[in-house]
CSV table of C-alpha atoms in Angstrom, one decimal:
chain,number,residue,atom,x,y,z
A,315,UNK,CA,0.5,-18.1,18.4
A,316,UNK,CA,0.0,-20.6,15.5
A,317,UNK,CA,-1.4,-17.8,13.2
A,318,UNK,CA,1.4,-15.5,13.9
A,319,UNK,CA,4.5,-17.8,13.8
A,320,UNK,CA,4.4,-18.4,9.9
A,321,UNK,CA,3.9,-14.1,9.7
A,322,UNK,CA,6.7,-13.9,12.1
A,323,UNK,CA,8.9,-16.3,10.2
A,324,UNK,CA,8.5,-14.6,6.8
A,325,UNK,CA,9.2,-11.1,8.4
A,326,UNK,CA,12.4,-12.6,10.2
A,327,UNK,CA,13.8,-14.0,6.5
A,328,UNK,CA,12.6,-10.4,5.1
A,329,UNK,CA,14.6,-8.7,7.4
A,330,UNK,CA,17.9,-11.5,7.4
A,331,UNK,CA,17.6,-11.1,3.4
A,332,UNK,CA,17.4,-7.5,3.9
A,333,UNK,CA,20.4,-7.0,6.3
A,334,UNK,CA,22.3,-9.5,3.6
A,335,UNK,CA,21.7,-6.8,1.0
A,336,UNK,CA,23.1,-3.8,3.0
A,337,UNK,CA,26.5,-4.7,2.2
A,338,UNK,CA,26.6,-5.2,-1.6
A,339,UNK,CA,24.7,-1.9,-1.9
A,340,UNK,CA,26.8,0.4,0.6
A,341,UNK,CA,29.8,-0.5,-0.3
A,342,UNK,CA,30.8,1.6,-2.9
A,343,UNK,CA,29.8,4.8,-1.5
A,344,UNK,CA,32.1,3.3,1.6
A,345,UNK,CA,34.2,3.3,-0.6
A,346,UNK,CA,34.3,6.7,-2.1
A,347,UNK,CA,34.3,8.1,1.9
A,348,UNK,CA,37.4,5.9,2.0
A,349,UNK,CA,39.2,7.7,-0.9
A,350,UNK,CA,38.2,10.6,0.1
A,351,UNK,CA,39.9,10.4,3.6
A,352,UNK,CA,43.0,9.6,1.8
A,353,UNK,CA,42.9,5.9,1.8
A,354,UNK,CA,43.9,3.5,-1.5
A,355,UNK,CA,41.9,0.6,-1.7
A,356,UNK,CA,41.9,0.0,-5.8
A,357,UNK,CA,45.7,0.8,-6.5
A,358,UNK,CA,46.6,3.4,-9.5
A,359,UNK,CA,47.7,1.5,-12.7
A,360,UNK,CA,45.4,-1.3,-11.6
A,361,UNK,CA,41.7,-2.6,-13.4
A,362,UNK,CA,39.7,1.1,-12.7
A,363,UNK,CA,37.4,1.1,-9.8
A,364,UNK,CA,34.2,1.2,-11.9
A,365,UNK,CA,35.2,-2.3,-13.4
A,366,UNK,CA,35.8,-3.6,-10.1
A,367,UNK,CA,32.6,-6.4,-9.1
A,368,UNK,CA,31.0,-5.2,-5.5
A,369,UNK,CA,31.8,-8.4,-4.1
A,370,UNK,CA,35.3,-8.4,-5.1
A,371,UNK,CA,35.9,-5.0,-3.2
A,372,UNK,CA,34.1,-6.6,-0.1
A,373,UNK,CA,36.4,-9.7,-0.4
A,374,UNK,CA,39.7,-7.7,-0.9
A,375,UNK,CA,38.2,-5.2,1.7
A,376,UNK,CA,36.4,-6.0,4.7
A,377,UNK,CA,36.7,-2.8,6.3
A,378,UNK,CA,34.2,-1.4,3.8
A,379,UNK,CA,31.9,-3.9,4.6
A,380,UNK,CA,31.7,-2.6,8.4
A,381,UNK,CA,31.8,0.9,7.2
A,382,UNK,CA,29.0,-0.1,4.7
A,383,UNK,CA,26.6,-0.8,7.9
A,384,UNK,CA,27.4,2.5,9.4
A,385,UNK,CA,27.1,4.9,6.8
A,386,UNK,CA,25.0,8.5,7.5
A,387,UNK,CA,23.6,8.6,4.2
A,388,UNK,CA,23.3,4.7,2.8
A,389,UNK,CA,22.1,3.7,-0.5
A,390,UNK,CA,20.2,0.7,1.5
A,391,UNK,CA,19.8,1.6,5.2
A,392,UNK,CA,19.7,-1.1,7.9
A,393,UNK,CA,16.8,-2.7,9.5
A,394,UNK,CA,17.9,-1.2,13.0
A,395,UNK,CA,19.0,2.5,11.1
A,396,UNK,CA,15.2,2.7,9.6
A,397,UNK,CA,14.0,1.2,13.4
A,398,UNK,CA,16.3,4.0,14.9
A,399,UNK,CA,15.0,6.6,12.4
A,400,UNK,CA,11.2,5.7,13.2
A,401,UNK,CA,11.5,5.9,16.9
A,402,UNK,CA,12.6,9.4,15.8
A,403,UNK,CA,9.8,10.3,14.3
A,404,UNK,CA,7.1,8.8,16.4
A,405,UNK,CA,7.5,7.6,19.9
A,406,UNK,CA,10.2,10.7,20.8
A,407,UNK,CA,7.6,12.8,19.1
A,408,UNK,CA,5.0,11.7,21.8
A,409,UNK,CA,6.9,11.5,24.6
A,410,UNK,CA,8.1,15.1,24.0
A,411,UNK,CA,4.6,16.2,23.7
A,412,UNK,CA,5.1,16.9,19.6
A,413,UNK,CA,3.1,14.2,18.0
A,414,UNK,CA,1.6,16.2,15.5
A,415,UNK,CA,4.6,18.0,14.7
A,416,UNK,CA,5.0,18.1,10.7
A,417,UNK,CA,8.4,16.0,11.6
A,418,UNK,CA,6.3,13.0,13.0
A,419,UNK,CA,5.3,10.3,11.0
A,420,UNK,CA,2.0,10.0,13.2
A,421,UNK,CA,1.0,13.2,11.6
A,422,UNK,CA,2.0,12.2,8.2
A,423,UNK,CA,0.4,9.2,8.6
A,424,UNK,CA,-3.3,10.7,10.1
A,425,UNK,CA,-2.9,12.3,6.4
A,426,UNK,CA,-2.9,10.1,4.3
A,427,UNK,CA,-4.8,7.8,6.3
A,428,UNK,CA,-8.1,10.4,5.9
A,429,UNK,CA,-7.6,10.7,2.6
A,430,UNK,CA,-7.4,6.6,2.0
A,431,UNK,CA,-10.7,6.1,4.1
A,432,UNK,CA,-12.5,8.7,2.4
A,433,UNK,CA,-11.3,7.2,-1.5
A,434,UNK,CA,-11.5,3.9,0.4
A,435,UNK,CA,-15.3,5.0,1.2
A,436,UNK,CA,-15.9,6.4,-2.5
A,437,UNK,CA,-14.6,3.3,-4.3
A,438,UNK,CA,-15.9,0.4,-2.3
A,439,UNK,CA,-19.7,2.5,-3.3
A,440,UNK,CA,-18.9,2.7,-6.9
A,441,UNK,CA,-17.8,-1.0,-7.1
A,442,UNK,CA,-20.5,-2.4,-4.9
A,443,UNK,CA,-23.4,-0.4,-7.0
A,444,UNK,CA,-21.6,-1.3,-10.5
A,445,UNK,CA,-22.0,-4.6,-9.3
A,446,UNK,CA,-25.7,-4.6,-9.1
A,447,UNK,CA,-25.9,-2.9,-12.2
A,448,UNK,CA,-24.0,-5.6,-14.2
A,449,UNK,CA,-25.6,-9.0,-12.2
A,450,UNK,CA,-29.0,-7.2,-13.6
A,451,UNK,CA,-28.7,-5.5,-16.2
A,452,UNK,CA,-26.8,-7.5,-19.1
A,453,UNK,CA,-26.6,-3.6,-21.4
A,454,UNK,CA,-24.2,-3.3,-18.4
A,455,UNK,CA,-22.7,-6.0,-18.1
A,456,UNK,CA,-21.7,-5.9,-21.8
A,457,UNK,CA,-20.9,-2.2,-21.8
A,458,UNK,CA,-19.3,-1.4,-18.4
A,459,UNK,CA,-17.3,-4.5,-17.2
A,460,UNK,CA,-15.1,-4.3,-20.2
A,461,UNK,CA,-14.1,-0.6,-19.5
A,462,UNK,CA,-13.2,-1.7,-16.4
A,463,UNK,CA,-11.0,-4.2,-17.0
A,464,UNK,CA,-9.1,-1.8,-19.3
A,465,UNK,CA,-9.2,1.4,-17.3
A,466,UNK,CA,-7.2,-1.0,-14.7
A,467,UNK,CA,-3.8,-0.8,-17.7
A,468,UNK,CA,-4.0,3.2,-17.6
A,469,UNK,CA,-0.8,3.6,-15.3
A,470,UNK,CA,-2.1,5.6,-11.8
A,471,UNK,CA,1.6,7.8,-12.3
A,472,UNK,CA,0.3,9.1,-15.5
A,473,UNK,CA,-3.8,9.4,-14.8
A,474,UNK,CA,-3.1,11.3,-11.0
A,475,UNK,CA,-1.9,14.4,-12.8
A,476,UNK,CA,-4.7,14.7,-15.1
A,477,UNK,CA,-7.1,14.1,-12.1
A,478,UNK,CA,-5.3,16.8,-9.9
A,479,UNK,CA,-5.5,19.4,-13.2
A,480,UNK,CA,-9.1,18.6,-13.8
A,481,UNK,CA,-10.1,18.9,-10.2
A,482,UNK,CA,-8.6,22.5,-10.1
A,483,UNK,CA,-10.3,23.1,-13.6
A,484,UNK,CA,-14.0,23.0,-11.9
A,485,UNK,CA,-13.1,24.6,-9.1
A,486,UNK,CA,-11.6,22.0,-6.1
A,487,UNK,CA,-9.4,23.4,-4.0
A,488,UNK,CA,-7.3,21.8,-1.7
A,489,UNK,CA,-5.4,18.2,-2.5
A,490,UNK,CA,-7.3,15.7,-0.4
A,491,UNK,CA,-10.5,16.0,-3.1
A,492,UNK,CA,-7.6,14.6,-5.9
A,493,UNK,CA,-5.8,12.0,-3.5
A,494,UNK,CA,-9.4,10.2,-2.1
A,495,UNK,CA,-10.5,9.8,-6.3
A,496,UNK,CA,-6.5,8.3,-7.3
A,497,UNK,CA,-7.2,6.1,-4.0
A,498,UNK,CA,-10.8,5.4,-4.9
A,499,UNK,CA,-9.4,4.6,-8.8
A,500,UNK,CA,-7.4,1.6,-7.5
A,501,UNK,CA,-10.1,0.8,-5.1
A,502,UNK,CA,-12.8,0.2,-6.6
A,503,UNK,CA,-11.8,-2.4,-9.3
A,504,UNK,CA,-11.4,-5.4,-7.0
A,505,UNK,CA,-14.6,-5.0,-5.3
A,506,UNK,CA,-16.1,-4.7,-8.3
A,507,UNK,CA,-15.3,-8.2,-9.7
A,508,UNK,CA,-15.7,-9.7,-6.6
A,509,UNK,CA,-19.0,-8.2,-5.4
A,510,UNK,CA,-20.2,-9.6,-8.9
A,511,UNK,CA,-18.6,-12.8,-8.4
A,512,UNK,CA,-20.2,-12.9,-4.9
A,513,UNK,CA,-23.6,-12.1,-6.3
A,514,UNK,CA,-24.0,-14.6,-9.2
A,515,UNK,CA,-22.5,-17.2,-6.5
A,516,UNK,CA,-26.0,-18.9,-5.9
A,517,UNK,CA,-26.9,-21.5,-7.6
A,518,UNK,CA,-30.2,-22.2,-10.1
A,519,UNK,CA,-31.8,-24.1,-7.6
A,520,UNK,CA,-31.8,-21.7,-5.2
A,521,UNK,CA,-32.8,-19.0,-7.2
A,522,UNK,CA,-35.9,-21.1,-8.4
A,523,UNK,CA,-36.7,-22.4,-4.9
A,524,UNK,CA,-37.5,-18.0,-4.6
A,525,UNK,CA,-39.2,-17.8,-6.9
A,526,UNK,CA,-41.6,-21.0,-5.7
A,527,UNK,CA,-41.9,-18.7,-3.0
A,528,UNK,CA,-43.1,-15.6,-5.1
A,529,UNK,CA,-40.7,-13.4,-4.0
A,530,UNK,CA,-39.8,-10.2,-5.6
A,531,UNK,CA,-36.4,-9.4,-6.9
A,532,UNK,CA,-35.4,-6.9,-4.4
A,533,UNK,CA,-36.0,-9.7,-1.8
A,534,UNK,CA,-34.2,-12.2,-3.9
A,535,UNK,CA,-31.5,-9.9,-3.5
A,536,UNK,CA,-31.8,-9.2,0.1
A,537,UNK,CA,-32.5,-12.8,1.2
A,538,UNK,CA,-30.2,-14.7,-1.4
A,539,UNK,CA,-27.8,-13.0,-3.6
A,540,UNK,CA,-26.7,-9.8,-0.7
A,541,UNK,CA,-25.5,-12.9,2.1
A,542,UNK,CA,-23.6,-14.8,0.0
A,543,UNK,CA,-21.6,-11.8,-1.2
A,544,UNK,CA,-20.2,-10.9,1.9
A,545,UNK,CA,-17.2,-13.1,1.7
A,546,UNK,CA,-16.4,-12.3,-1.0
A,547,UNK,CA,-16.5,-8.8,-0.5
A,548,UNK,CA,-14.8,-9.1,2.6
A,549,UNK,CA,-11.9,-10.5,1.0
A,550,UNK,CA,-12.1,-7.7,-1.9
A,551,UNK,CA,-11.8,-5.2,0.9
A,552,UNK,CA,-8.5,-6.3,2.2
A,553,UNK,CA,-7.1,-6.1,-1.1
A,554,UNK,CA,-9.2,-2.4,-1.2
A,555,UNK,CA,-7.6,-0.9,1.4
A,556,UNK,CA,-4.4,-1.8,0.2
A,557,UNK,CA,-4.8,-0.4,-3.1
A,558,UNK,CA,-6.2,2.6,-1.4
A,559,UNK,CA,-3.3,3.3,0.4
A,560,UNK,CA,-1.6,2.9,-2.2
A,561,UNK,CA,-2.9,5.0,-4.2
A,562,UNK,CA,-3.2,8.3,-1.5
A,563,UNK,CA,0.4,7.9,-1.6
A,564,UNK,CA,1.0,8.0,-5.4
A,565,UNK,CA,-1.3,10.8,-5.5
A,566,UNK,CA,0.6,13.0,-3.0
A,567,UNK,CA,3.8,12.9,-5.6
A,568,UNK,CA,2.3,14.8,-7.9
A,569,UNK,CA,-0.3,16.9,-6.5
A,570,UNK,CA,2.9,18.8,-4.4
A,571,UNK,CA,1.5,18.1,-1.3
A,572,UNK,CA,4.0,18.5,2.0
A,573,UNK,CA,2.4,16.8,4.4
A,574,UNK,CA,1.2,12.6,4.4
A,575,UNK,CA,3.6,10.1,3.9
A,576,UNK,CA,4.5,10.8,-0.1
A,577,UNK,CA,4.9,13.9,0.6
A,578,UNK,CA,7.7,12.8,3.3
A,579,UNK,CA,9.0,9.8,0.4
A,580,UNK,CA,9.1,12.8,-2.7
A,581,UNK,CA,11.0,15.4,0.2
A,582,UNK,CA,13.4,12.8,1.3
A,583,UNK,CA,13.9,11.6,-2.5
A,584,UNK,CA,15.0,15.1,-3.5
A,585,UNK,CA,17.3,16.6,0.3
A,586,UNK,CA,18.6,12.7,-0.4
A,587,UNK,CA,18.0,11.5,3.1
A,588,UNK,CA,17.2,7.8,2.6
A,589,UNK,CA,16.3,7.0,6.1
A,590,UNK,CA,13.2,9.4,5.8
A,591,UNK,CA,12.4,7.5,2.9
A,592,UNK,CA,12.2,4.3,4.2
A,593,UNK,CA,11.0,4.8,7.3
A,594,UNK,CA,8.0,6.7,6.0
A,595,UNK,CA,7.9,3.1,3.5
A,596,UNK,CA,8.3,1.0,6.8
A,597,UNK,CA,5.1,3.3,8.3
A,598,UNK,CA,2.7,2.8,5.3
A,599,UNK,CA,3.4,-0.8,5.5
A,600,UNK,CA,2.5,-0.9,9.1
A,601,UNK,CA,-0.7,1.6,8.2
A,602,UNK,CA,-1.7,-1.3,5.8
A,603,UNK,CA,-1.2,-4.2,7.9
A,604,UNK,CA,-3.3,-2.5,10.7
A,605,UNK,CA,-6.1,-1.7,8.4
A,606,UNK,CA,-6.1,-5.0,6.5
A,607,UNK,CA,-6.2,-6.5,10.3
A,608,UNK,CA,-9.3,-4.3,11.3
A,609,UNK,CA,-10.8,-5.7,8.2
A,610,UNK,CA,-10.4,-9.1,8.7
A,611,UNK,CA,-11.5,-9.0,12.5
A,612,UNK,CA,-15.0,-7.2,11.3
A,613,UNK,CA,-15.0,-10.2,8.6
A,614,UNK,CA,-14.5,-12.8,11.1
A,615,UNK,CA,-16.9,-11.6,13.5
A,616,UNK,CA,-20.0,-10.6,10.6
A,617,UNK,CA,-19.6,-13.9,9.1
A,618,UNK,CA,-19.7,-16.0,12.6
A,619,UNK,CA,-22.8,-13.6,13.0
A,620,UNK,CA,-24.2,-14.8,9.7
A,621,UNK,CA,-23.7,-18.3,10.4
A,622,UNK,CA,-20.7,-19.0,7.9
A,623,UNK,CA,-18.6,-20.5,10.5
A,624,UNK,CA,-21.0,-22.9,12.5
């Protein structure tokens, strides 16, 4: 309970800040529902409506305040519209038997999820062996590392088309090939500078008391250098998943897919049905949290196993 109250209390003030915000951002299409019906809330001759301030019209005008909080198609939904809207789409789903329906956000989810384990998968393997290379090789080190630092500034919006057009150039068919190598792209980087900052973490005397010992250098690395990079790559992993999650759902914008949940953010974005937008945001945020949990309760348990605890 300790752990979870200051989580609990940060979500609370998200959601109090976030249920503050509905009414400055739904209030002028309140508004225009209100002229339309016939009503006159900025009187003709009067400043025009565009140069009237948001909080001005929800001072003069609490009625549009209310209305903002109960509109069918807000800019900014509520947090118990985008609760309402995910029930929807995935516990009525299962309890009418439809839970992988292409309308439930479980199926959308079991998407992009396989898709972020696979480049989840591929990019934890690149950064963990480009690690090794640079701690022992220093042509490496010098050549590779600073690549990777600035292939990290190439925008993932503009390299996941040219991944999706090259992909179909030698022959890859299907999108989830395109969306694990955007997810492994973002992936990979932060387990690559922490699995080398976890592997040049022991110290000189260490490494000399080895080699009193005769040992070779793959049992250096086994014995020394592999154990005390696990916490760090641990904590480069929670930040890896996230990225790639991230990083499946950027690459379903562009790739056209119509199922996982960027397809359902991109179809909501252009039938302009905000509530299947943000729910499908809520549900990757949830996805993520999960994950990152799962992570951090194998990292717990493998490093009490190790000894890092006692």
């Amino acid at each position: 309970m300790r752990n979870l109250l200051p989580i609990l209390t940060v979500l609370a003030a998200i959601v109090g800040i976030w249920w503050l915000a509905v009414a400055p951002m739904n209030v002028r299409p309140a508004l225009d529902i209100a002229e339309r019906g016939g009503a006159v809330v900025v009187p003709e001759g009067s400043v025009e409506r565009r140069d009237v301030s948001v909080f001005k019209l929800m001072l003069d005008n609490p009625s549009l305040v209310a209305a903002g909080y109960d509109l069918k198609r807000p800019r900014l939904p509520t947090p118990a519209q985008v609760g309402e809207e995910l029930w929807k789409t995935t516990g009525a789903m299962v309890a009418k038997g439809r839970t992988w329906s292409k309308r439930s956000l479980i199926y959308h989810a079991w998407v992009t999820l396989q898709s972020t384990l696979w480049g989840f998968l591929l990019g934890t393997t690149v950064g963990i062996l480009g690690a090794v290379a640079i701690v022992y090789s220093r042509v490496v080190d010098m050549s590779v590392m600073p690549w990777a630092i600035i292939s990290q500034t190439v925008p993932i919006v503009a390299l996941a088309p040219m991944i999706i057009v090259v992909s179909n150039q030698v022959g890859i068919e299907g999108r989830g090939v395109p969306k694990a190598i955007i997810s492994a792209y973002l992936c990979f980087f932060p387990v690559l500078v922490s699995m080398v900052k976890g592997l040049r973490s022991p110290t000189g005397e260490q490494l000399d008391l080895l080699k009193t010992y005769n040992t070779s250098g793959l049992q250096s690395f086994l014995k020394l250098r592999l154990p005390a990079s696990v916490p760090y790559l641990f904590t480069a992993l929670k930040v890896g998943i996230a990225a790639a999650l991230v990083g499946t759902i950027v690459g379903e914008l562009p790739t056209g897919a119509i199922s996982g949940l960027g397809a359902r953010i991109l179809i909501g974005d252009q039938f302009g049905t905000p509530l299947a937008i943000w729910s499908a945001l809520v549900c990757a945020a949830v996805l993520a949290g999960i994950l990152v949990t799962l992570i951090d309760i194998t990292q717990r348990v493998t490093l009490r196993k190790m000894g890092f605890n006692s």
